[in-house]
Coordinates of N, CA and C in Angstrom, one line a residue:
X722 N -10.1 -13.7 29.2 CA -9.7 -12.5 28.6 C -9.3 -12.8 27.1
X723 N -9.8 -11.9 25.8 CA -9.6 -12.0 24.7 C -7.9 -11.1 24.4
X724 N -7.1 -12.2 24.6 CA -5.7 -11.3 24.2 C -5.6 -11.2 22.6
X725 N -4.8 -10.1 22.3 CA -4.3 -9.6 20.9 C -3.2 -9.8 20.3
X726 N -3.4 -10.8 19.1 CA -1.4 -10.7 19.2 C -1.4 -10.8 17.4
X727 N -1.6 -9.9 16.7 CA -1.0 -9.9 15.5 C -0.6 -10.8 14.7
X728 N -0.9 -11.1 13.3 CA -0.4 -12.2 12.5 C 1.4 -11.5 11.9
X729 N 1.7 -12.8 11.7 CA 3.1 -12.5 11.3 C 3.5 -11.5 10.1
X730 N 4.6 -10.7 10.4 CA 5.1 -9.9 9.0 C 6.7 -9.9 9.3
X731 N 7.4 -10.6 8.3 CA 8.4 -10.9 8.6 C 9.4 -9.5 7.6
X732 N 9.1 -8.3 8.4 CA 10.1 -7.4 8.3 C 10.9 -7.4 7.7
X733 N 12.1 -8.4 8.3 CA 13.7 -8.3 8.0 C 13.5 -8.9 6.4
X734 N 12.7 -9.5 5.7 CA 12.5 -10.1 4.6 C 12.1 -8.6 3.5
X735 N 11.6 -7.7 4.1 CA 11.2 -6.3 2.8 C 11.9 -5.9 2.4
X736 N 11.7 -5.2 1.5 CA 13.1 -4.5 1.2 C 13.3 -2.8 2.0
X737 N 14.5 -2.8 1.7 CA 14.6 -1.5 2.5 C 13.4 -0.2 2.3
X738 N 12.9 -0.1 1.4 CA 12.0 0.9 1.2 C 10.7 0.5 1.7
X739 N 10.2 -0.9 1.4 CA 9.2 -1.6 2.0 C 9.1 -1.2 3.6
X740 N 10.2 -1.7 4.3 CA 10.5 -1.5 5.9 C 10.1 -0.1 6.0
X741 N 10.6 1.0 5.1 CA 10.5 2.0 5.9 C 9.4 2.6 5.9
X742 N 8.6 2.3 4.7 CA 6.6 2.7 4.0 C 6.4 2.2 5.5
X743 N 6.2 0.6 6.0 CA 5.9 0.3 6.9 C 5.6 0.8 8.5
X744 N 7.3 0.7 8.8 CA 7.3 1.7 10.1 C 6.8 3.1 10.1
X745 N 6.6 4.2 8.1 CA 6.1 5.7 8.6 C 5.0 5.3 8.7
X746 N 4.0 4.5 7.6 CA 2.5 4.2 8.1 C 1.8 4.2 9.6
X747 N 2.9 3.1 10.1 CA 2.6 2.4 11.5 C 2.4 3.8 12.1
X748 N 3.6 4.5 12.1 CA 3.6 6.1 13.2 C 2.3 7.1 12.8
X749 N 1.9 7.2 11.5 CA 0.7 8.4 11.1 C -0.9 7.9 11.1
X750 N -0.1 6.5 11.4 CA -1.8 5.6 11.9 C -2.0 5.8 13.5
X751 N -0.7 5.9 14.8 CA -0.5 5.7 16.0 C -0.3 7.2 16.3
X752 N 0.2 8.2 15.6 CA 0.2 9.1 16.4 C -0.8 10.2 16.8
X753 N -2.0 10.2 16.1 CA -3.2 11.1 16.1 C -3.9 10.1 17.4
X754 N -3.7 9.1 17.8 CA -4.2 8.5 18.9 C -3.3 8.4 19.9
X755 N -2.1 8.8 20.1 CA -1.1 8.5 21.3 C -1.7 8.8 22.7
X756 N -2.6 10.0 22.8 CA -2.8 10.2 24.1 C -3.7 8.7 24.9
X757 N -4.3 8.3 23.8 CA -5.2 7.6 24.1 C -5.0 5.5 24.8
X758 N -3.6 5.4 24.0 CA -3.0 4.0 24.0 C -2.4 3.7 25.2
X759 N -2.3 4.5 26.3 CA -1.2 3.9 27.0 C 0.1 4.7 27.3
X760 N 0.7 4.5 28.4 CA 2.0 4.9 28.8 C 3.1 4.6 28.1
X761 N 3.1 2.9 28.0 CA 4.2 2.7 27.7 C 4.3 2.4 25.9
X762 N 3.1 2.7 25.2 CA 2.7 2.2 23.9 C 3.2 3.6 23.6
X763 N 3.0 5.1 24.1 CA 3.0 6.0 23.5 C 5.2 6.8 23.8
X764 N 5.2 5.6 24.8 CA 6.8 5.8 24.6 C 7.9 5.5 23.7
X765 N 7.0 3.8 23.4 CA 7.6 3.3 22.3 C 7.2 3.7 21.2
X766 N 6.6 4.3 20.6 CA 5.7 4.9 19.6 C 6.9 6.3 19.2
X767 N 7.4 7.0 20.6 CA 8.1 8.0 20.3 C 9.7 7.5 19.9
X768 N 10.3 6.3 20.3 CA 10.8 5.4 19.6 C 11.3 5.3 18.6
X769 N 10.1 5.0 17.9 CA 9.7 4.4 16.3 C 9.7 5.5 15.9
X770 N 9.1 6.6 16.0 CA 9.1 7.4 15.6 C 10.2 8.5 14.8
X771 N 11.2 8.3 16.1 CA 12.9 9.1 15.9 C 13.4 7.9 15.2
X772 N 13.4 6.9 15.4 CA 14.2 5.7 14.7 C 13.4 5.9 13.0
X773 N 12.5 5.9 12.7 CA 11.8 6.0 11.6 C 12.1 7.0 10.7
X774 N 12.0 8.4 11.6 CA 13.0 9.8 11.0 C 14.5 9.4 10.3
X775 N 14.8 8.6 11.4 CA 16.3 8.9 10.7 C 16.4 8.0 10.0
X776 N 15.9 6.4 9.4 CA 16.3 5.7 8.6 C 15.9 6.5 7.7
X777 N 14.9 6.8 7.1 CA 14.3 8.0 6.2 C 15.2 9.0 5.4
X778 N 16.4 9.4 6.4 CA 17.1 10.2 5.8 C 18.0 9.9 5.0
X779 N 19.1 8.6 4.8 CA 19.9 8.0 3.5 C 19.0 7.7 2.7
X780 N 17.9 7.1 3.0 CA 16.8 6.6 2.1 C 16.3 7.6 1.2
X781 N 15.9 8.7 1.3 CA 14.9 9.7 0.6 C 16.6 10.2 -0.4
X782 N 18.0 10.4 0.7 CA 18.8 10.3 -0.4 C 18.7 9.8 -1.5
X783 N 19.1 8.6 -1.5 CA 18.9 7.7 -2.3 C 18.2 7.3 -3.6
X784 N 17.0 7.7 -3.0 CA 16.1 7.9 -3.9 C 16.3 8.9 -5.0
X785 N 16.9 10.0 -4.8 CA 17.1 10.9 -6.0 C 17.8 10.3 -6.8
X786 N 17.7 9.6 -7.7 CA 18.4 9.2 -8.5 C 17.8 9.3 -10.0
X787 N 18.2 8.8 -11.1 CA 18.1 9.0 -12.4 C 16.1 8.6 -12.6
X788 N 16.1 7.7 -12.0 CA 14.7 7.3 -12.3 C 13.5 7.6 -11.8
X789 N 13.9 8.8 -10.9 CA 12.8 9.1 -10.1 C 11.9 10.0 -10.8
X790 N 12.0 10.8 -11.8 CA 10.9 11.4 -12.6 C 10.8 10.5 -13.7
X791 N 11.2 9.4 -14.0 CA 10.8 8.6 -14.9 C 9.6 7.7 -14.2
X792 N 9.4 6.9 -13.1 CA 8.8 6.4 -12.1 C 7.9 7.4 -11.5
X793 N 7.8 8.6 -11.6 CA 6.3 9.6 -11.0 C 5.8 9.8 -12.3
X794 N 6.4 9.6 -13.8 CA 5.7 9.7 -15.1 C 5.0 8.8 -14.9
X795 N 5.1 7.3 -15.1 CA 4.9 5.7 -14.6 C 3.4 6.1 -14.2
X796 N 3.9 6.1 -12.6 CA 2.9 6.4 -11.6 C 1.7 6.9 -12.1
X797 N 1.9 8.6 -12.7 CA 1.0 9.4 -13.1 C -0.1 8.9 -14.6
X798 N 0.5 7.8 -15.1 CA -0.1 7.5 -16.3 C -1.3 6.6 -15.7
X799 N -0.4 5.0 -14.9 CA -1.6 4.2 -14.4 C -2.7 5.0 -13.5
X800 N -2.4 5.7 -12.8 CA -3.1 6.5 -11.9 C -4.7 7.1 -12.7
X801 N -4.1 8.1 -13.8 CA -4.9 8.4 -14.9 C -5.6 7.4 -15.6
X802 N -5.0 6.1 -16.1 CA -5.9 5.1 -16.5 C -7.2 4.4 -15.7
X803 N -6.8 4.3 -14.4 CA -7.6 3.8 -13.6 C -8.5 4.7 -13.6
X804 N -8.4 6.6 -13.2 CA -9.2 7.3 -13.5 C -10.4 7.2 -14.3
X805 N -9.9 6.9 -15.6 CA -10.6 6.8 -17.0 C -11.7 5.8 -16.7
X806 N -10.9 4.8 -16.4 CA -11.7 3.5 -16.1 C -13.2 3.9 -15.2
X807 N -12.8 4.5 -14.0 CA -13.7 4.6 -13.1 C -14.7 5.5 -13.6
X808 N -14.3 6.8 -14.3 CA -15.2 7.5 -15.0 C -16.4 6.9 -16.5
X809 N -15.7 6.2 -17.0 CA -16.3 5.4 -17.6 C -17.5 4.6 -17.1
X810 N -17.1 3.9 -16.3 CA -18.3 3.2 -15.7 C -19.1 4.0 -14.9
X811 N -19.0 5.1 -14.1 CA -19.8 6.0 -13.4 C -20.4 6.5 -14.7
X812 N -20.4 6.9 -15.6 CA -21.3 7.7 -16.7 C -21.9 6.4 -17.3
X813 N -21.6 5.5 -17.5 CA -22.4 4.3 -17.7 C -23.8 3.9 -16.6
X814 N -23.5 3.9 -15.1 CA -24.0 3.9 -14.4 C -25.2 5.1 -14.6
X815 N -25.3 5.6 -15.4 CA -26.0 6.8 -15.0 C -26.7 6.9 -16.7
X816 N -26.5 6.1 -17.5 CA -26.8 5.8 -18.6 C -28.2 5.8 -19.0
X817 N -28.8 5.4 -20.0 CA -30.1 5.1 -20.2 C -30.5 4.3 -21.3
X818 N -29.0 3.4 -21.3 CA -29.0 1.9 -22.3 C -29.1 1.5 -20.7
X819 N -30.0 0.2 -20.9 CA -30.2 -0.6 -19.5 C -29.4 -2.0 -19.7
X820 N -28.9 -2.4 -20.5 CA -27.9 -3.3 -20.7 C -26.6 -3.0 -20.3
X821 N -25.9 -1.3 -20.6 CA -24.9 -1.3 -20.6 C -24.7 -0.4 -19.0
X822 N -26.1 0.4 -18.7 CA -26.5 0.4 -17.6 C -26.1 -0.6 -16.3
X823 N -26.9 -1.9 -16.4 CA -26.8 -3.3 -16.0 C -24.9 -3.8 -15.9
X824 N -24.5 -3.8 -16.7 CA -23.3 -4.0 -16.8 C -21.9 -2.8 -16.0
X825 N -22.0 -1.5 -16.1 CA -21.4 -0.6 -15.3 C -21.6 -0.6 -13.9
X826 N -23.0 -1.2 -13.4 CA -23.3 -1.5 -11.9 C -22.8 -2.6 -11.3
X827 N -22.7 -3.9 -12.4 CA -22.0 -5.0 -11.7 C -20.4 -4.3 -11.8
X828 N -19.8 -3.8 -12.4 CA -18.4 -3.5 -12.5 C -18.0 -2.5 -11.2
X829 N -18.9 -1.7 -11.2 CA -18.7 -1.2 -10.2 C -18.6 -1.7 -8.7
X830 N -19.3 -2.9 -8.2 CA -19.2 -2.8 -7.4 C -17.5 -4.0 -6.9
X831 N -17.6 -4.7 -8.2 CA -16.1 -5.1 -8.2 C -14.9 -4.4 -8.2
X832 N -14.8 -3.6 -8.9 CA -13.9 -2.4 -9.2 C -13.8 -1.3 -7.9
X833 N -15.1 -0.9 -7.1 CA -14.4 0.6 -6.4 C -14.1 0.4 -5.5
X834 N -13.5 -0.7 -4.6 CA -12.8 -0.8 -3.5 C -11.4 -0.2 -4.0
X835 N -11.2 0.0 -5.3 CA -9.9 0.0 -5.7 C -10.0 1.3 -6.4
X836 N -10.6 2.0 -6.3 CA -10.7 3.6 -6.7 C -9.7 4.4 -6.2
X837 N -9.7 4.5 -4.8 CA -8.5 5.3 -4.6 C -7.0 4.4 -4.7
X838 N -6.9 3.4 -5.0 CA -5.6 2.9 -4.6 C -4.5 4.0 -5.1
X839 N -4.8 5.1 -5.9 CA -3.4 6.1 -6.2 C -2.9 6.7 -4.8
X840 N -4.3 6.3 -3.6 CA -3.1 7.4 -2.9 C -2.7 6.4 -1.5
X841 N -2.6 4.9 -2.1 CA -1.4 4.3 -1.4 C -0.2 4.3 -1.7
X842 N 1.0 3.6 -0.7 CA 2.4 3.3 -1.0 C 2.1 3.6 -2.7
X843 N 3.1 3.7 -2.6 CA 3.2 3.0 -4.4 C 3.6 1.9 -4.8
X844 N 4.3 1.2 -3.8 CA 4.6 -0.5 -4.0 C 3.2 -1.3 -3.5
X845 N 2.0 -0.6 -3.0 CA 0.9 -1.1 -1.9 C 0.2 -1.1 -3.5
X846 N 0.6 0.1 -4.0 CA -0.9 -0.2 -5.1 C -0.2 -0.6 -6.5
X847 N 0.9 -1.0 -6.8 CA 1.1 -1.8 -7.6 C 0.2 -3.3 -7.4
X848 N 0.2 -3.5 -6.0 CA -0.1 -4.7 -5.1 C -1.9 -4.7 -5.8
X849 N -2.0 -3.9 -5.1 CA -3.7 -3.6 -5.6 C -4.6 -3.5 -6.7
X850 N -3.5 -3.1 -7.1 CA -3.9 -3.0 -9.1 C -3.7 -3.9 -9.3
X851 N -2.8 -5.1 -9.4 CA -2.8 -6.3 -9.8 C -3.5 -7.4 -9.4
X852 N -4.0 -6.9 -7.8 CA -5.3 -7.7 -7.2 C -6.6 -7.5 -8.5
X853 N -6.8 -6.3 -8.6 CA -8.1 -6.5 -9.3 C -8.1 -6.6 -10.6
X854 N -6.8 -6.7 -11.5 CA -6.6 -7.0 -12.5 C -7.1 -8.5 -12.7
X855 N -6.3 -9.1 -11.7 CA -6.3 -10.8 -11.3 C -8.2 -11.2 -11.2
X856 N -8.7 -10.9 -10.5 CA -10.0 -11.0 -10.2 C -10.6 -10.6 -11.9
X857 N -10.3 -9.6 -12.8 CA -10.9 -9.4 -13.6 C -11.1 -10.3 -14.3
X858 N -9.6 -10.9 -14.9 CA -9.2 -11.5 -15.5 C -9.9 -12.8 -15.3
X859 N -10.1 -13.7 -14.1 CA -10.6 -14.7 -13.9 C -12.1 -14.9 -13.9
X860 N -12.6 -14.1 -14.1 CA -13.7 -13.6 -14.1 C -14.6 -13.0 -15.5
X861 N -15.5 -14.2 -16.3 CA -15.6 -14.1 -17.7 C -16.4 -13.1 -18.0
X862 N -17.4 -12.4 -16.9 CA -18.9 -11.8 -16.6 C -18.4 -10.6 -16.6
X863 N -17.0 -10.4 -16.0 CA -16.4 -9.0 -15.7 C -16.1 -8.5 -16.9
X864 N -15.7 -9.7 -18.0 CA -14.9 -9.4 -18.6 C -15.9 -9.0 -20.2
X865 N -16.6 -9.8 -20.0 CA -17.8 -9.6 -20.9 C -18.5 -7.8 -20.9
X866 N -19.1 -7.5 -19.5 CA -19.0 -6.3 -19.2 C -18.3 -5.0 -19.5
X867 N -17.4 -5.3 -19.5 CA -15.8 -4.4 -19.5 C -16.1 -4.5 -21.3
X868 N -16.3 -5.2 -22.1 CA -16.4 -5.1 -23.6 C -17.6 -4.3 -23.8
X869 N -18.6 -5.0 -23.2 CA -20.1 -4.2 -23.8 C -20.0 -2.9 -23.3
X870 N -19.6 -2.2 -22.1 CA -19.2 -0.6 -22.1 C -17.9 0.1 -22.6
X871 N -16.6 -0.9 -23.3 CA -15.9 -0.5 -23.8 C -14.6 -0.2 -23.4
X872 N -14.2 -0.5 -22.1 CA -13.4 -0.2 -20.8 C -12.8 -1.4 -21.2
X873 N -12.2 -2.8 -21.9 CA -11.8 -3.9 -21.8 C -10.3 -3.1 -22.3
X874 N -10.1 -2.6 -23.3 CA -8.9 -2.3 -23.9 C -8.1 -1.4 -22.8
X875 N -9.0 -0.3 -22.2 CA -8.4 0.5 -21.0 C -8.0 -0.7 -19.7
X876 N -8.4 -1.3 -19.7 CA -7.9 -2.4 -18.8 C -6.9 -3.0 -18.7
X877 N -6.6 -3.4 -20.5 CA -5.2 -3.9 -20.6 C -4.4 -3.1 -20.8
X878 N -4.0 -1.5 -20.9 CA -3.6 -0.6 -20.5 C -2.7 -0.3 -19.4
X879 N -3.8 -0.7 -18.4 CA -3.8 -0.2 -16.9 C -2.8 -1.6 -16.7
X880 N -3.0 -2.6 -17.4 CA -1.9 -3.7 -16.7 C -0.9 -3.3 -17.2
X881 N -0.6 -3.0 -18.8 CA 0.7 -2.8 -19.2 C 1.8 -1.5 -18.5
X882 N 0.6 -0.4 -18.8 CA 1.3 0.7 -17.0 C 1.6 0.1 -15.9
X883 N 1.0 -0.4 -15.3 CA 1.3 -1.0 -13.7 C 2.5 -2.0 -14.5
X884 N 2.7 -2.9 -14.8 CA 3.9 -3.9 -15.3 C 5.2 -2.7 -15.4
X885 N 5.0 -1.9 -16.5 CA 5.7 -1.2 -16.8 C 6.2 -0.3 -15.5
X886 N 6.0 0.1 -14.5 CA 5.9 0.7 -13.4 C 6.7 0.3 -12.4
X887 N 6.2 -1.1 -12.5 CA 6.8 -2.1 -10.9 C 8.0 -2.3 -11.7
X888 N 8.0 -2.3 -13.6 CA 9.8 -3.0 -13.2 C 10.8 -1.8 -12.9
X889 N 10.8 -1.1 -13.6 CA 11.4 0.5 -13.0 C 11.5 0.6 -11.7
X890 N 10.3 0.3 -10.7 CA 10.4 0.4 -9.4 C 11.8 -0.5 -8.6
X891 N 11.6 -1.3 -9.0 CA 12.0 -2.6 -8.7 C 14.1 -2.5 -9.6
X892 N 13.7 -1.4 -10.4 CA 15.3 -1.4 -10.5 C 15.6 -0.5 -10.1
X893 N 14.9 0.9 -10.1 CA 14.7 2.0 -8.8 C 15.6 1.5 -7.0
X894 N 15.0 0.4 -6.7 CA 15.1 0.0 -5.4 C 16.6 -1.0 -5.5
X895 N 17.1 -1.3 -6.6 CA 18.0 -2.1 -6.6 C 18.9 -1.8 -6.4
X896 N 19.0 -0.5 -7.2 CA 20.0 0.8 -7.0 C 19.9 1.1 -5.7
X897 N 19.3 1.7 -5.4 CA 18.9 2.2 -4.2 C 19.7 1.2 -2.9
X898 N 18.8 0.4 -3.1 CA 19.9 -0.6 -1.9 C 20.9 -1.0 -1.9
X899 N 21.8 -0.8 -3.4 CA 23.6 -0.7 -3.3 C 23.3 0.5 -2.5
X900 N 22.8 1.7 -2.8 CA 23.9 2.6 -2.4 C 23.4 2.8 -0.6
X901 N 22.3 2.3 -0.2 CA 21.9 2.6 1.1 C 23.1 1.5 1.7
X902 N 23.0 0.4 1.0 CA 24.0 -0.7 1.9 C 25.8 -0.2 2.0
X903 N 26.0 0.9 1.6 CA 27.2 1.7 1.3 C 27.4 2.8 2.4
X904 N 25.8 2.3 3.0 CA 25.7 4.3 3.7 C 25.1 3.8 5.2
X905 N 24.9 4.4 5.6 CA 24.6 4.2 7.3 C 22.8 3.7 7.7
X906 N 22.0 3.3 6.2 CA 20.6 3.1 6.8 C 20.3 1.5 7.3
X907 N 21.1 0.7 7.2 CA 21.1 -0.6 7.2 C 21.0 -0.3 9.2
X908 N 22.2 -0.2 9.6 CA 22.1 0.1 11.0 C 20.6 0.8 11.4
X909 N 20.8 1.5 10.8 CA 18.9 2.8 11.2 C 17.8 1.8 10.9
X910 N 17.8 1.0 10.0 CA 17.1 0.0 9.9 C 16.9 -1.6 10.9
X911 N 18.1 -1.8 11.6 CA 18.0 -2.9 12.5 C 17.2 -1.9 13.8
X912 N 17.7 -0.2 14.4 CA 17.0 0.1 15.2 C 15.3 0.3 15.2
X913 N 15.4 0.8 13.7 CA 14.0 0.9 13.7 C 12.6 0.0 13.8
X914 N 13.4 -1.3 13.4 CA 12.6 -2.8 13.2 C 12.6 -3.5 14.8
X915 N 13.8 -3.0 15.6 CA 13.3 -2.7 16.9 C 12.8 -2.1 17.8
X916 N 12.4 -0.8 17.5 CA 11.1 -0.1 18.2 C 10.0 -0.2 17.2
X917 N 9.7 -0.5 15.9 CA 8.5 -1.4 15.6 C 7.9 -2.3 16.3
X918 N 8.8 -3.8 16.7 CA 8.2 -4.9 17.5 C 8.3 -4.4 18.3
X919 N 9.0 -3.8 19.6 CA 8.4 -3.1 20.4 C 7.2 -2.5 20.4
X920 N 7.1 -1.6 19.6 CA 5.7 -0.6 19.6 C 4.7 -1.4 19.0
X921 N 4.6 -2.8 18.4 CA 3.7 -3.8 18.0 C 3.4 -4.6 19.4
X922 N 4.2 -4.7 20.4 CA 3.7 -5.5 21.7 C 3.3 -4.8 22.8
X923 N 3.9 -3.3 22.8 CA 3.0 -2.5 23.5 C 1.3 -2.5 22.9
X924 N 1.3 -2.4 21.5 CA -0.2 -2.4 21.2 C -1.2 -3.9 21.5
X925 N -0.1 -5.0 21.1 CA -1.2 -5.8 21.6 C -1.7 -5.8 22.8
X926 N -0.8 -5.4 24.2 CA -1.0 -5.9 25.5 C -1.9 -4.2 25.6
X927 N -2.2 -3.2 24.6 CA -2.9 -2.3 25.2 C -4.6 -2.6 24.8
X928 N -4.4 -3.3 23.2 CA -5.8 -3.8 22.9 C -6.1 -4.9 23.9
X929 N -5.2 -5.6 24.7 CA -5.4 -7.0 25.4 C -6.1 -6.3 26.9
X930 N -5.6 -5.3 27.4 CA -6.0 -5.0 28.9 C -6.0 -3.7 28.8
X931 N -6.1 -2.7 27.9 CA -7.0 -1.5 28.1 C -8.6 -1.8 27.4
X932 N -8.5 -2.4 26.3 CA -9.4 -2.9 25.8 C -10.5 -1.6 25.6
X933 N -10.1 -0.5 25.3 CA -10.9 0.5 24.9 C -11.0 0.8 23.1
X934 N -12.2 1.6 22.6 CA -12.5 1.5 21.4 C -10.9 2.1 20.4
X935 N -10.6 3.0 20.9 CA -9.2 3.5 20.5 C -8.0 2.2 19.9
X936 N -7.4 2.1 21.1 CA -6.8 0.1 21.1 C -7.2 -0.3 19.9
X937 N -8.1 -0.9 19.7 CA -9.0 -1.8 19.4 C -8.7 -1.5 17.8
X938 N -9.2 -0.5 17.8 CA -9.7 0.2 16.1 C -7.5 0.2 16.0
X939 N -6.7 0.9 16.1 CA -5.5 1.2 16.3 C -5.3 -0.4 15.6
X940 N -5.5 -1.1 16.6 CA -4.7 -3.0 16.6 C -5.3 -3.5 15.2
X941 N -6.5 -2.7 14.8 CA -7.2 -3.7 13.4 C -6.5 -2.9 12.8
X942 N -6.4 -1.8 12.5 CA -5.5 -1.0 11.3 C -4.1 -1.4 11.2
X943 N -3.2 -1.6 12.3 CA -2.1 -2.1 12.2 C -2.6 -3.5 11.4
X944 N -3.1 -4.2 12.0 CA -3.0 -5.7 11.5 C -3.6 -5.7 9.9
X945 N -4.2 -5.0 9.4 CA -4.4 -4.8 8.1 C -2.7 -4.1 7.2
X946 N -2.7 -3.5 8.1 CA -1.4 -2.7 7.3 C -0.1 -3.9 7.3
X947 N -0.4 -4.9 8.1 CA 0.7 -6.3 8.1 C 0.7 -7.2 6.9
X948 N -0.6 -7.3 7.3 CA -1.4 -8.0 6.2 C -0.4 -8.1 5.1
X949 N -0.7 -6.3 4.2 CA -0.4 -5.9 3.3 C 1.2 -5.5 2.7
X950 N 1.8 -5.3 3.5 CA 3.1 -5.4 4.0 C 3.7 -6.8 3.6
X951 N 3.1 -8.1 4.6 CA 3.9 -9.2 4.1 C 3.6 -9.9 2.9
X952 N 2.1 -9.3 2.3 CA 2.5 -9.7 0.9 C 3.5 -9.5 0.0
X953 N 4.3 -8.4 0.3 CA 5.3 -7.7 -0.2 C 6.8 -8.2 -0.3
X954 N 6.8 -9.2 0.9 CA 8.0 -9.7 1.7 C 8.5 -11.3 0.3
X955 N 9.9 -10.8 0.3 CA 10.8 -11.7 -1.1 C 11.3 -12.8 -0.3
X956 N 11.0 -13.9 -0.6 CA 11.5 -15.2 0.5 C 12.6 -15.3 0.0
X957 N 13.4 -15.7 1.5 CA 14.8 -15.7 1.5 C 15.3 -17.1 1.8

């Protein structure tokens, strides 16, 4: 028998707002499938679920604070750059210079895996933008391209928004976690990191021995969404 058991994501290491992106994802990936997983997966699921509500609630407090329409300006600018970007090379793609033609097709096919990243986390697609920045960067053909259609300068743009974004973010959450560690989500947070691994061992043992397409698909989206998660995780 092919058992299932998830690569590691070391939770207690995210930060508070990380934890909690985490556990709502987990639930709006698991709950359109509940009927389907299992007895005891769709118990613990209900679990996570009320545990997840309520950490949510000092937290979304919290968050109102001074920077939060400064940080959805942030957001709304990189978001728009990448736009530009993508529009750019789609009207290139469709060109009838065959050099610069030739050059918006290889970009594209580097670039649109990363098209929608605006409507991830917003700490997921800081993550993401910086992935394909990284790859651009190292990459001299990409970068050559990106000049001959003219998109090289919007590029470095889109890093200095995303930079500019994540540090705000990042002082956003600093604040934030004095005042959550002042307030009652720390506790909502040890319960809810416990009906997560719960509701993570109900799913392996449901992809392990129901072994239906549901499971299956369910267990790879969680384990993707780990993935991405513990790249996030600040060693302690």
């Amino acid at each position: 028998m092919d058992t299932k058991s998830f690569s590691t994501v070391h939770v207690n290491h995210l930060s508070v707002d990380d934890a909690y992106a985490l556990f709502q994802a987990t639930v709006e990936l698991a709950t359109p499938v509940q009927t389907a997983i299992g007895e005891v997966a769709k118990a613990t699921l209900a679990h996570l679920a009320d545990d997840t509500r309520t950490m949510g609630i000092p937290i979304k407090q919290a968050q109102k604070s001074e920077y939060t329409t400064q940080i959805d300006s942030l957001d709304t600018d990189r978001d728009d750059e990448l736009q530009d970007i993508k529009r750019d090379i789609v009207y290139f793609c469709k060109g009838r210079d065959a050099a610069k033609k030739a050059a918006a097709e290889r970009l594209k096919i580097a670039f649109e895996p990363y098209w929608d990243t605006a409507d991830e986390p917003l700490n997921t697609e800081t993550q993401s933008i910086d992935t394909l920045l990284a790859k651009y960067k190292a990459n001299a053909s990409q970068q050559a391209d990106a000049r001959l259609i003219g998109i090289d300068s919007k590029l470095t743009a889109l890093e200095t928004k995303n930079e500019a974004f994540d540090a705000l973010y990042k002082t956003r959450n600093t604040e934030q976690g004095n005042k959550v560690a002042n307030g009652s989500a720390s506790s909502y947070r040890r319960a809810a990191t416990m009906s997560y691994n719960a509701f993570c061992t109900a799913i392996e043992q449901a992809a392990s021995y129901l072994a239906n397409e549901t499971t299956a698909t369910l267990f790879n989206s969680m384990e993707q969404l780990r993935v991405k998660y513990n790249a996030l995780v600040t060693p302690k």
